[in-house]
Amino acid sequence: AQRVTQPEKLLSVFKGAPVELKCNYSYSGSPELFWYVQYSRQRLQLLLRHISRESIKGFTADLNKGETSFHLKKPFAQEEDSAMYYCALSGVGGGSNYKLTFGKGTLLTVNP
Amino acid sequence: DSGVTQTPKHLITATGQRVTLRCSPRSGDLSVYWYQQSLDQGLQFLIQYYNGEERAKGNILERFSAQQFPDLHSELNLSSLELGDSALYFCASSVGPDSGNTIYFGEGSWLTVV
């Protein structure tokens, strides 16, 4: 079974401070990991995926297979980063492995 | 705009009733997914269709059913509604059926069961 754990429901930081949103996963195989963001009253949108190795809006995430983690980081948080962040996992293979399994999300608040 | 459209945006209905939520995927996308987002359960995968065929099934109740039509739009039918079915229902689409494709979400349909 695949599972995604985001241990923090809420995370509050001040503008300019570093931020790290934690994500741990459980999957017997090679997963694909994603971060989705949902700004207030907007749809879920893909922020980044581990295979792209991109930095989007200053965010990066590194897949650590040893620790089964995919933490999202940004060195200097901005107020506009305030949103709900979801870590998601997809297996590689047939059937239900194709589905995205989401963590319960972390609500990030960046205070001025 | 991701191009995934969902109707209705908001819906209030009584317990025991039946509703249908509709989703039009992005142009060219063959795969449609349905997710339920509630405060206590978070985002739960319900079901996936690819080119008209059921591809994967998640935590979808027997009272719920879905289908994807030849024009690729999809409908999620919720019947014998209970208070606990109140949630935001998201539709998403992707080009192909597998995880290698980016999934784009619609704005969701807010269902309130009273």
Coordinates of N, CA and C in Angstrom, one line a residue:
Chain A
A1 N 0.8 -1.2 0.0 CA 0.0 0.0 0.0 C 0.9 1.2 0.0
Q2 N 0.4 2.3 -0.6 CA 1.2 3.5 -0.6 C 0.5 4.5 0.3
R3 N 1.4 5.2 1.0 CA 0.9 6.1 2.0 C 1.9 7.4 2.0
V4 N 1.3 8.5 2.3 CA 2.0 9.8 2.4 C 1.7 10.4 3.7
T5 N 2.7 10.8 4.4 CA 2.5 11.4 5.7 C 3.1 12.8 5.7
Q6 N 2.2 13.8 6.1 CA 2.7 15.1 6.3 C 2.5 15.4 7.8
P7 N 3.5 15.4 8.6 CA 3.3 15.4 10.0 C 2.8 16.7 10.6
E8 N 3.0 17.8 9.8 CA 2.5 19.1 10.3 C 1.2 19.5 9.6
K9 N 0.2 19.8 10.4 CA -1.1 20.3 9.8 C -0.9 21.8 9.6
L10 N -0.2 22.4 10.5 CA -0.1 23.9 10.4 C 1.4 24.2 10.5
L11 N 1.8 25.2 9.7 CA 3.2 25.7 9.9 C 3.1 27.2 9.7
S12 N 3.7 27.9 10.6 CA 3.7 29.4 10.6 C 5.1 29.9 10.7
V13 N 5.4 30.8 9.7 CA 6.8 31.3 9.7 C 6.6 32.8 9.4
F14 N 7.7 33.6 9.7 CA 7.8 35.0 9.3 C 8.4 35.1 7.9
K15 N 7.9 36.2 7.3 CA 8.5 36.5 6.0 C 10.0 36.6 6.0
G16 N 10.6 36.0 5.0 CA 12.1 36.0 5.0 C 12.7 34.9 5.7
A17 N 12.0 34.1 6.5 CA 12.5 33.0 7.2 C 12.5 31.7 6.3
P18 N 13.4 30.8 6.6 CA 13.4 29.6 5.8 C 12.2 28.7 6.2
V19 N 11.7 28.0 5.2 CA 10.6 27.1 5.5 C 10.8 25.7 4.9
E20 N 10.4 24.7 5.7 CA 10.5 23.3 5.3 C 9.2 22.6 5.6
L21 N 8.6 22.1 4.6 CA 7.4 21.3 4.8 C 7.7 19.8 4.6
K22 N 7.5 19.1 5.7 CA 7.9 17.7 5.7 C 6.9 16.7 5.0
C23 N 7.5 15.8 4.3 CA 6.7 14.7 3.7 C 7.5 13.4 3.8
N24 N 6.8 12.4 4.3 CA 7.4 11.1 4.3 C 6.5 10.1 3.6
Y25 N 7.0 9.1 2.9 CA 6.1 8.2 2.2 C 6.5 6.8 2.5
S26 N 5.5 6.0 2.1 CA 5.7 4.5 2.2 C 5.2 3.9 0.9
Y27 N 6.2 3.2 0.3 CA 5.9 2.6 -1.0 C 6.9 1.5 -1.3
S28 N 6.5 0.4 -1.7 CA 7.4 -0.7 -2.0 C 7.8 -0.7 -3.5
G29 N 8.7 0.2 -3.8 CA 9.0 0.3 -5.2 C 9.6 1.7 -5.5
S30 N 9.6 2.1 -6.7 CA 10.2 3.4 -7.1 C 9.0 4.4 -7.3
P31 N 8.7 5.2 -6.4 CA 7.6 6.1 -6.6 C 7.9 7.4 -7.3
E32 N 6.9 8.0 -7.8 CA 7.1 9.4 -8.3 C 6.5 10.3 -7.2
L33 N 7.2 11.4 -6.8 CA 6.7 12.3 -5.8 C 6.4 13.6 -6.4
F34 N 5.4 14.3 -5.8 CA 4.9 15.6 -6.3 C 4.6 16.4 -5.1
W35 N 4.7 17.7 -5.3 CA 4.1 18.7 -4.4 C 3.0 19.5 -5.1
Y36 N 1.8 19.5 -4.5 CA 0.8 20.4 -5.1 C 0.5 21.5 -4.1
V37 N 0.0 22.6 -4.6 CA -0.3 23.8 -3.8 C -1.7 24.2 -4.1
Q38 N -2.4 24.6 -3.0 CA -3.8 25.1 -3.2 C -3.9 26.5 -2.5
Y39 N -3.9 27.5 -3.3 CA -4.0 28.9 -2.7 C -5.5 29.1 -2.4
S40 N -5.8 30.0 -1.5 CA -7.1 30.2 -1.0 C -8.1 30.3 -2.1
R41 N -9.1 29.5 -2.1 CA -10.2 29.5 -3.0 C -9.8 29.2 -4.4
Q42 N -8.7 28.5 -4.6 CA -8.3 28.2 -6.0 C -8.1 26.7 -6.1
R43 N -7.9 26.3 -7.3 CA -7.8 24.8 -7.6 C -6.4 24.4 -7.2
L44 N -6.3 23.1 -7.0 CA -5.0 22.4 -6.7 C -4.1 22.6 -8.0
Q45 N -2.9 22.9 -7.8 CA -2.0 23.0 -8.9 C -0.7 22.4 -8.6
L46 N -0.1 21.8 -9.6 CA 1.2 21.2 -9.4 C 2.3 22.2 -9.1
L47 N 3.0 22.0 -8.1 CA 4.1 22.9 -7.8 C 5.4 22.4 -8.4
L48 N 5.7 21.1 -8.0 CA 6.9 20.5 -8.6 C 6.8 19.0 -8.5
R49 N 7.7 18.3 -9.3 CA 7.7 16.9 -9.2 C 9.2 16.5 -9.1
H50 N 9.5 15.4 -8.5 CA 10.9 15.1 -8.2 C 11.7 14.8 -9.5
I51 N 11.1 14.2 -10.5 CA 11.8 13.9 -11.7 C 12.3 15.1 -12.4
S52 N 11.6 16.2 -12.2 CA 12.0 17.4 -13.0 C 13.2 18.1 -12.4
R53 N 13.4 17.9 -11.1 CA 14.5 18.6 -10.4 C 14.5 20.1 -10.7
E54 N 13.3 20.7 -10.7 CA 13.2 22.1 -10.9 C 13.1 22.9 -9.6
S55 N 13.3 24.2 -9.7 CA 12.9 25.1 -8.6 C 11.8 25.9 -9.1
I56 N 10.7 25.8 -8.4 CA 9.5 26.6 -8.8 C 9.2 27.6 -7.7
K57 N 9.0 28.9 -8.0 CA 8.7 29.9 -7.1 C 9.7 29.8 -5.9
G58 N 10.9 29.4 -6.1 CA 11.9 29.4 -5.1 C 11.9 28.1 -4.3
F59 N 10.9 27.2 -4.5 CA 10.8 26.0 -3.8 C 11.6 24.9 -4.4
T60 N 12.2 24.0 -3.6 CA 12.9 22.8 -4.1 C 12.5 21.7 -3.2
A61 N 12.6 20.5 -3.8 CA 12.4 19.3 -3.0 C 13.3 18.2 -3.5
D62 N 13.9 17.5 -2.6 CA 14.8 16.4 -2.9 C 14.2 15.1 -2.4
L63 N 14.2 14.1 -3.3 CA 13.8 12.8 -2.9 C 14.9 12.1 -2.2
N64 N 14.7 11.7 -1.0 CA 15.7 10.9 -0.2 C 15.1 9.5 0.0
K65 N 15.6 8.6 -0.8 CA 15.0 7.2 -0.8 C 15.4 6.5 0.5
G66 N 16.6 6.9 1.1 CA 17.0 6.2 2.3 C 16.1 6.6 3.5
E67 N 15.7 7.8 3.5 CA 14.8 8.3 4.6 C 13.3 8.3 4.1
T68 N 13.1 7.9 2.9 CA 11.7 7.9 2.3 C 11.0 9.3 2.6
S69 N 11.7 10.3 2.2 CA 11.2 11.6 2.4 C 11.3 12.5 1.2
F70 N 10.5 13.5 1.1 CA 10.4 14.4 0.0 C 10.0 15.8 0.5
H71 N 10.9 16.3 1.3 CA 10.6 17.6 2.0 C 10.7 18.8 1.1
L72 N 9.8 19.7 1.2 CA 9.7 20.9 0.4 C 10.4 22.1 1.1
K73 N 11.3 22.7 0.4 CA 12.1 23.8 1.1 C 12.1 25.1 0.3
K74 N 12.2 26.2 1.1 CA 12.4 27.5 0.5 C 13.2 28.3 1.4
P75 N 14.3 28.9 0.9 CA 15.2 29.6 1.9 C 14.6 30.9 2.5
F76 N 13.7 31.6 1.7 CA 13.2 32.8 2.2 C 11.7 32.9 1.9
A77 N 10.9 32.7 2.9 CA 9.4 32.6 2.6 C 8.8 34.0 2.3
Q78 N 7.8 34.0 1.5 CA 7.1 35.2 1.1 C 5.7 35.1 1.5
E79 N 5.0 36.3 1.8 CA 3.6 36.2 2.2 C 2.7 35.5 1.2
E80 N 3.1 35.6 -0.1 CA 2.2 35.0 -1.1 C 2.4 33.5 -1.2
D81 N 3.3 33.0 -0.4 CA 3.5 31.5 -0.3 C 2.5 30.9 0.7
S82 N 1.7 31.7 1.4 CA 0.7 31.2 2.3 C -0.3 30.4 1.5
A83 N -0.5 29.1 1.8 CA -1.3 28.2 1.0 C -1.4 26.9 1.7
M84 N -2.1 26.0 1.2 CA -2.2 24.6 1.6 C -1.3 23.8 0.7
Y85 N -0.4 23.0 1.2 CA 0.6 22.3 0.4 C 0.3 20.8 0.6
Y86 N 0.2 20.1 -0.5 CA 0.0 18.6 -0.4 C 1.2 17.9 -1.1
C87 N 1.7 16.9 -0.4 CA 2.6 16.0 -0.9 C 1.9 14.9 -1.5
A88 N 2.3 14.4 -2.7 CA 1.6 13.3 -3.3 C 2.5 12.3 -3.9
L89 N 2.1 11.0 -4.0 CA 2.9 9.9 -4.5 C 2.1 9.2 -5.5
S90 N 2.8 8.7 -6.5 CA 2.2 7.8 -7.5 C 3.2 6.7 -7.8
G91 N 2.6 5.5 -7.8 CA 3.5 4.4 -8.1 C 3.7 4.2 -9.6
V92 N 4.6 3.4 -9.9 CA 4.9 3.2 -11.3 C 4.5 1.7 -11.6
G93 N 3.5 1.6 -12.4 CA 3.0 0.2 -12.6 C 1.5 0.3 -13.1
G94 N 0.8 -0.8 -13.0 CA -0.5 -0.9 -13.5 C -1.6 -0.7 -12.5
G95 N -2.8 -0.5 -12.9 CA -3.9 -0.5 -12.0 C -3.9 0.6 -11.0
S96 N -4.2 0.3 -9.8 CA -4.4 1.4 -8.8 C -3.1 2.1 -8.5
N97 N -2.0 1.6 -8.9 CA -0.7 2.3 -8.6 C -0.6 3.6 -9.4
Y98 N -1.4 3.8 -10.4 CA -1.3 5.0 -11.2 C -2.0 6.2 -10.4
K99 N -2.8 5.9 -9.4 CA -3.5 7.0 -8.7 C -2.5 7.8 -7.9
L100 N -2.8 9.0 -7.7 CA -2.1 9.9 -6.8 C -2.6 9.7 -5.4
T101 N -1.7 9.4 -4.5 CA -2.1 9.4 -3.1 C -1.6 10.6 -2.4
F102 N -2.5 11.4 -1.8 CA -2.1 12.6 -1.2 C -1.9 12.5 0.3
G103 N -1.0 13.3 0.8 CA -1.0 13.5 2.3 C -2.1 14.4 2.7
K104 N -2.3 14.6 4.0 CA -3.4 15.4 4.5 C -3.2 16.9 4.4
G105 N -2.0 17.3 4.0 CA -1.7 18.7 3.7 C -1.1 19.4 4.9
T106 N -0.4 20.4 4.6 CA 0.1 21.4 5.6 C -0.3 22.8 5.2
L107 N -0.9 23.5 6.1 CA -1.3 24.8 5.9 C -0.2 25.8 6.3
L108 N 0.4 26.4 5.3 CA 1.6 27.3 5.6 C 1.0 28.7 5.7
T109 N 1.4 29.4 6.7 CA 1.1 30.8 6.9 C 2.4 31.6 7.0
V110 N 2.5 32.5 6.1 CA 3.7 33.4 6.2 C 3.3 34.7 6.7
N111 N 3.8 35.1 7.9 CA 3.4 36.3 8.6 C 4.3 37.5 8.2
P112 N 3.8 38.7 8.1 CA 4.6 39.8 7.7 C 5.6 40.2 8.8
Chain B
D1 N -5.5 29.1 -16.3 CA -6.7 28.2 -16.3 C -6.2 26.8 -16.9
S2 N -6.4 25.8 -16.0 CA -5.9 24.5 -16.4 C -6.8 23.8 -17.5
G3 N -8.0 24.3 -17.7 CA -8.9 23.8 -18.7 C -9.8 22.7 -18.3
V4 N -9.7 22.2 -17.1 CA -10.6 21.2 -16.5 C -11.8 22.0 -15.9
T5 N -13.0 21.7 -16.4 CA -14.2 22.4 -15.9 C -15.1 21.5 -15.2
Q6 N -15.7 22.0 -14.1 CA -16.6 21.2 -13.3 C -17.9 22.0 -13.1
T7 N -19.0 21.3 -13.2 CA -20.3 21.8 -12.8 C -21.1 20.9 -12.0
P8 N -21.9 21.3 -11.1 CA -22.0 22.7 -10.6 C -20.8 23.1 -9.7
K9 N -20.6 24.4 -9.5 CA -19.6 24.8 -8.5 C -20.1 24.6 -7.1
H10 N -21.3 24.8 -6.8 CA -21.9 24.6 -5.5 C -23.2 23.9 -5.6
L11 N -23.5 23.1 -4.6 CA -24.7 22.3 -4.7 C -25.1 22.0 -3.2
I12 N -26.4 22.3 -2.9 CA -26.9 22.0 -1.6 C -28.1 21.0 -1.8
T13 N -28.1 19.9 -1.1 CA -29.1 19.0 -1.3 C -29.4 18.3 0.0
A14 N -30.5 17.6 0.1 CA -30.9 16.9 1.3 C -30.5 15.5 1.4
T15 N -30.4 15.0 2.6 CA -30.0 13.6 2.8 C -31.0 12.7 2.1
G16 N -30.4 11.6 1.5 CA -31.2 10.6 0.8 C -31.3 10.9 -0.7
Q17 N -31.0 12.1 -1.1 CA -31.1 12.5 -2.5 C -29.9 12.0 -3.3
R18 N -30.0 12.2 -4.6 CA -29.0 11.8 -5.6 C -28.6 13.1 -6.4
V19 N -27.3 13.2 -6.6 CA -26.8 14.3 -7.4 C -25.8 13.8 -8.4
T20 N -25.6 14.5 -9.5 CA -24.6 14.2 -10.5 C -23.7 15.4 -10.7
L21 N -22.4 15.1 -10.6 CA -21.3 16.1 -10.8 C -20.7 15.8 -12.2
R22 N -20.5 16.9 -12.9 CA -20.0 16.8 -14.2 C -18.6 17.4 -14.4
C23 N -17.8 16.7 -15.2 CA -16.4 17.2 -15.5 C -16.1 17.1 -16.9
S24 N -15.5 18.2 -17.4 CA -14.9 18.2 -18.8 C -13.4 18.3 -18.7
P25 N -12.7 17.3 -19.2 CA -11.2 17.4 -19.1 C -10.6 18.4 -20.0
R26 N -9.4 18.6 -19.9 CA -8.7 19.5 -20.8 C -8.7 18.9 -22.2
S27 N -8.7 19.8 -23.1 CA -8.7 19.3 -24.5 C -7.5 18.4 -24.8
G28 N -7.8 17.2 -25.3 CA -6.7 16.2 -25.6 C -6.4 15.3 -24.4
D29 N -6.9 15.5 -23.3 CA -6.7 14.6 -22.1 C -7.7 13.4 -22.2
L30 N -7.1 12.2 -22.0 CA -8.0 11.1 -22.1 C -8.3 10.5 -20.7
S31 N -7.6 10.9 -19.8 CA -7.7 10.3 -18.4 C -8.4 11.3 -17.5
V32 N -9.4 10.8 -16.7 CA -10.1 11.6 -15.8 C -10.1 11.0 -14.4
Y33 N -9.9 11.8 -13.4 CA -9.8 11.3 -12.0 C -10.8 12.1 -11.2
W34 N -11.3 11.4 -10.2 CA -12.2 12.0 -9.2 C -11.6 11.9 -7.8
Y35 N -11.6 13.0 -7.1 CA -11.1 13.1 -5.8 C -12.1 13.7 -4.9
Q36 N -12.2 13.3 -3.6 CA -13.0 13.9 -2.6 C -12.1 14.6 -1.6
Q37 N -12.4 15.8 -1.3 CA -11.6 16.5 -0.3 C -12.6 16.9 0.9
S38 N -12.3 16.4 2.0 CA -13.0 16.7 3.2 C -12.1 17.1 4.3
L39 N -12.6 17.8 5.4 CA -11.7 18.3 6.4 C -11.1 17.1 7.2
D40 N -11.8 16.1 7.4 CA -11.2 15.0 8.3 C -10.4 14.0 7.4
Q41 N -10.8 13.7 6.2 CA -10.1 12.7 5.4 C -9.1 13.3 4.5
G42 N -9.0 14.6 4.3 CA -8.1 15.1 3.3 C -8.6 14.8 1.9
L43 N -7.6 14.7 1.0 CA -7.9 14.4 -0.4 C -7.8 12.9 -0.6
Q44 N -9.0 12.3 -1.0 CA -9.1 10.9 -1.2 C -9.4 10.6 -2.7
F45 N -8.6 9.7 -3.3 CA -8.8 9.3 -4.6 C -10.0 8.4 -4.7
L46 N -10.9 8.7 -5.6 CA -12.1 7.9 -5.8 C -12.0 6.9 -6.9
I47 N -11.8 7.5 -8.1 CA -11.8 6.6 -9.3 C -11.1 7.3 -10.5
Q48 N -10.6 6.5 -11.4 CA -10.0 7.0 -12.6 C -10.5 6.3 -13.8
Y49 N -10.8 7.1 -14.9 CA -11.2 6.6 -16.2 C -10.1 7.0 -17.2
Y50 N -9.9 6.1 -18.1 CA -9.0 6.4 -19.3 C -9.7 6.0 -20.5
N51 N -10.0 6.9 -21.4 CA -10.6 6.7 -22.7 C -11.9 5.9 -22.6
G52 N -12.7 6.2 -21.6 CA -14.0 5.6 -21.4 C -14.0 4.3 -20.6
E53 N -12.8 3.8 -20.2 CA -12.8 2.6 -19.4 C -12.3 2.9 -18.0
E54 N -12.9 2.2 -17.0 CA -12.4 2.4 -15.6 C -10.9 1.9 -15.6
R55 N -10.1 2.7 -15.0 CA -8.6 2.4 -14.9 C -8.2 2.0 -13.5
A56 N -8.7 2.7 -12.6 CA -8.2 2.5 -11.2 C -9.4 2.9 -10.2
K57 N -9.4 2.2 -9.1 CA -10.5 2.5 -8.2 C -9.9 2.7 -6.8
G58 N -10.4 3.7 -6.1 CA -9.9 4.0 -4.8 C -10.9 3.8 -3.8
N59 N -11.0 4.8 -2.9 CA -12.0 4.7 -1.8 C -13.4 5.2 -2.1
I60 N -13.9 4.6 -3.2 CA -15.2 5.0 -3.6 C -16.3 4.2 -3.0
L61 N -17.3 4.8 -2.4 CA -18.4 4.1 -1.8 C -19.3 3.4 -2.9
E62 N -20.0 2.4 -2.5 CA -20.9 1.7 -3.4 C -22.0 2.6 -3.8
R63 N -22.4 3.6 -3.0 CA -23.4 4.5 -3.3 C -23.0 5.5 -4.4
F64 N -21.7 5.5 -4.7 CA -21.2 6.4 -5.7 C -20.8 5.6 -7.0
S65 N -21.0 6.3 -8.1 CA -20.6 5.6 -9.3 C -20.1 6.7 -10.3
A66 N -19.4 6.3 -11.3 CA -18.9 7.3 -12.2 C -18.9 6.7 -13.6
Q67 N -18.8 7.5 -14.6 CA -18.5 7.0 -16.0 C -17.9 8.1 -16.8
Q68 N -17.3 7.6 -17.9 CA -16.7 8.6 -18.8 C -17.3 8.3 -20.2
F69 N -17.8 9.3 -20.8 CA -18.5 9.2 -22.0 C -17.6 9.3 -23.2
P70 N -18.2 8.9 -24.4 CA -17.3 8.9 -25.6 C -16.7 10.3 -25.9
D71 N -17.4 11.4 -25.5 CA -16.7 12.7 -25.7 C -15.7 13.0 -24.6
L72 N -15.5 12.0 -23.8 CA -14.5 12.1 -22.7 C -14.9 12.9 -21.4
H73 N -16.1 13.5 -21.5 CA -16.5 14.1 -20.2 C -16.9 13.0 -19.2
S74 N -16.9 13.3 -18.0 CA -17.2 12.3 -17.0 C -18.2 12.8 -16.0
E75 N -18.9 11.9 -15.4 CA -19.9 12.3 -14.4 C -19.7 11.4 -13.2
L76 N -19.9 12.0 -12.0 CA -19.8 11.3 -10.8 C -21.2 11.3 -10.2
N77 N -21.8 10.2 -10.0 CA -23.1 10.1 -9.4 C -23.0 9.7 -7.9
L78 N -23.7 10.5 -7.1 CA -23.7 10.3 -5.7 C -25.1 10.0 -5.2
S79 N -25.4 8.9 -4.7 CA -26.8 8.6 -4.3 C -27.0 8.3 -2.8
S80 N -28.2 8.3 -2.4 CA -28.5 8.1 -1.0 C -27.6 8.9 -0.1
L81 N -27.6 10.2 -0.4 CA -26.6 11.1 0.2 C -26.8 11.1 1.8
E82 N -25.6 11.2 2.4 CA -25.5 11.4 3.9 C -24.8 12.6 4.2
L83 N -25.0 13.1 5.4 CA -24.3 14.3 5.9 C -22.8 14.3 5.6
G84 N -22.3 13.1 5.9 CA -20.8 12.9 5.8 C -20.3 13.0 4.3
D85 N -21.2 13.0 3.4 CA -20.8 13.2 2.0 C -20.5 14.6 1.6
S86 N -20.8 15.5 2.5 CA -20.5 16.9 2.2 C -19.0 17.1 2.1
A87 N -18.6 17.6 1.0 CA -17.2 17.7 0.7 C -17.0 18.5 -0.6
L88 N -15.7 18.7 -0.9 CA -15.4 19.3 -2.2 C -14.9 18.2 -3.1
Y89 N -15.5 18.1 -4.2 CA -15.2 17.0 -5.2 C -14.5 17.5 -6.3
F90 N -13.2 17.0 -6.5 CA -12.4 17.5 -7.6 C -12.4 16.5 -8.7
C91 N -12.3 17.0 -9.9 CA -12.1 16.3 -11.1 C -10.7 16.7 -11.6
A92 N -9.9 15.8 -12.1 CA -8.6 16.1 -12.7 C -8.5 15.3 -14.0
S93 N -7.6 15.8 -14.8 CA -7.4 15.1 -16.1 C -5.9 15.1 -16.4
S94 N -5.5 14.1 -17.2 CA -4.2 14.0 -17.8 C -4.2 13.4 -19.2
V95 N -3.1 13.6 -19.9 CA -3.1 13.1 -21.3 C -3.2 11.5 -21.3
G96 N -2.3 10.9 -20.5 CA -2.3 9.5 -20.5 C -2.8 8.9 -19.2
P97 N -2.7 7.6 -19.0 CA -3.3 6.9 -17.8 C -2.3 6.8 -16.7
D98 N -1.0 7.1 -16.9 CA -0.1 6.8 -15.9 C 0.6 8.0 -15.2
S99 N 1.4 7.7 -14.2 CA 1.9 8.8 -13.4 C 2.9 9.7 -14.1
G100 N 3.3 9.3 -15.2 CA 4.3 10.1 -16.0 C 3.7 11.4 -16.5
N101 N 2.4 11.4 -16.5 CA 1.7 12.6 -17.0 C 1.2 13.5 -15.9
T102 N 1.4 14.8 -16.1 CA 0.9 15.8 -15.1 C -0.6 15.8 -15.1
I103 N -1.1 15.8 -13.8 CA -2.5 15.8 -13.6 C -2.9 17.3 -13.3
Y104 N -4.0 17.7 -14.0 CA -4.5 19.0 -13.8 C -5.9 19.0 -13.2
F105 N -6.1 19.8 -12.2 CA -7.3 19.8 -11.4 C -8.3 20.9 -11.9
G106 N -9.5 20.5 -11.7 CA -10.6 21.5 -11.9 C -10.8 22.3 -10.6
E107 N -11.7 23.2 -10.6 CA -11.9 24.1 -9.4 C -12.7 23.4 -8.3
G108 N -13.3 22.3 -8.7 CA -14.1 21.5 -7.7 C -15.6 21.8 -7.6
S109 N -16.3 20.9 -7.1 CA -17.8 21.1 -6.9 C -18.0 20.9 -5.4
W110 N -18.5 22.0 -4.8 CA -18.8 22.0 -3.4 C -20.2 21.4 -3.2
L111 N -20.2 20.2 -2.5 CA -21.5 19.6 -2.2 C -21.8 19.7 -0.7
T112 N -22.9 20.3 -0.4 CA -23.4 20.3 1.0 C -24.6 19.5 1.1
V113 N -24.6 18.6 2.0 CA -25.8 17.7 2.3 C -26.4 18.2 3.6
V114 N -27.7 18.5 3.6 CA -28.3 19.0 4.8 C -29.4 18.1 5.3

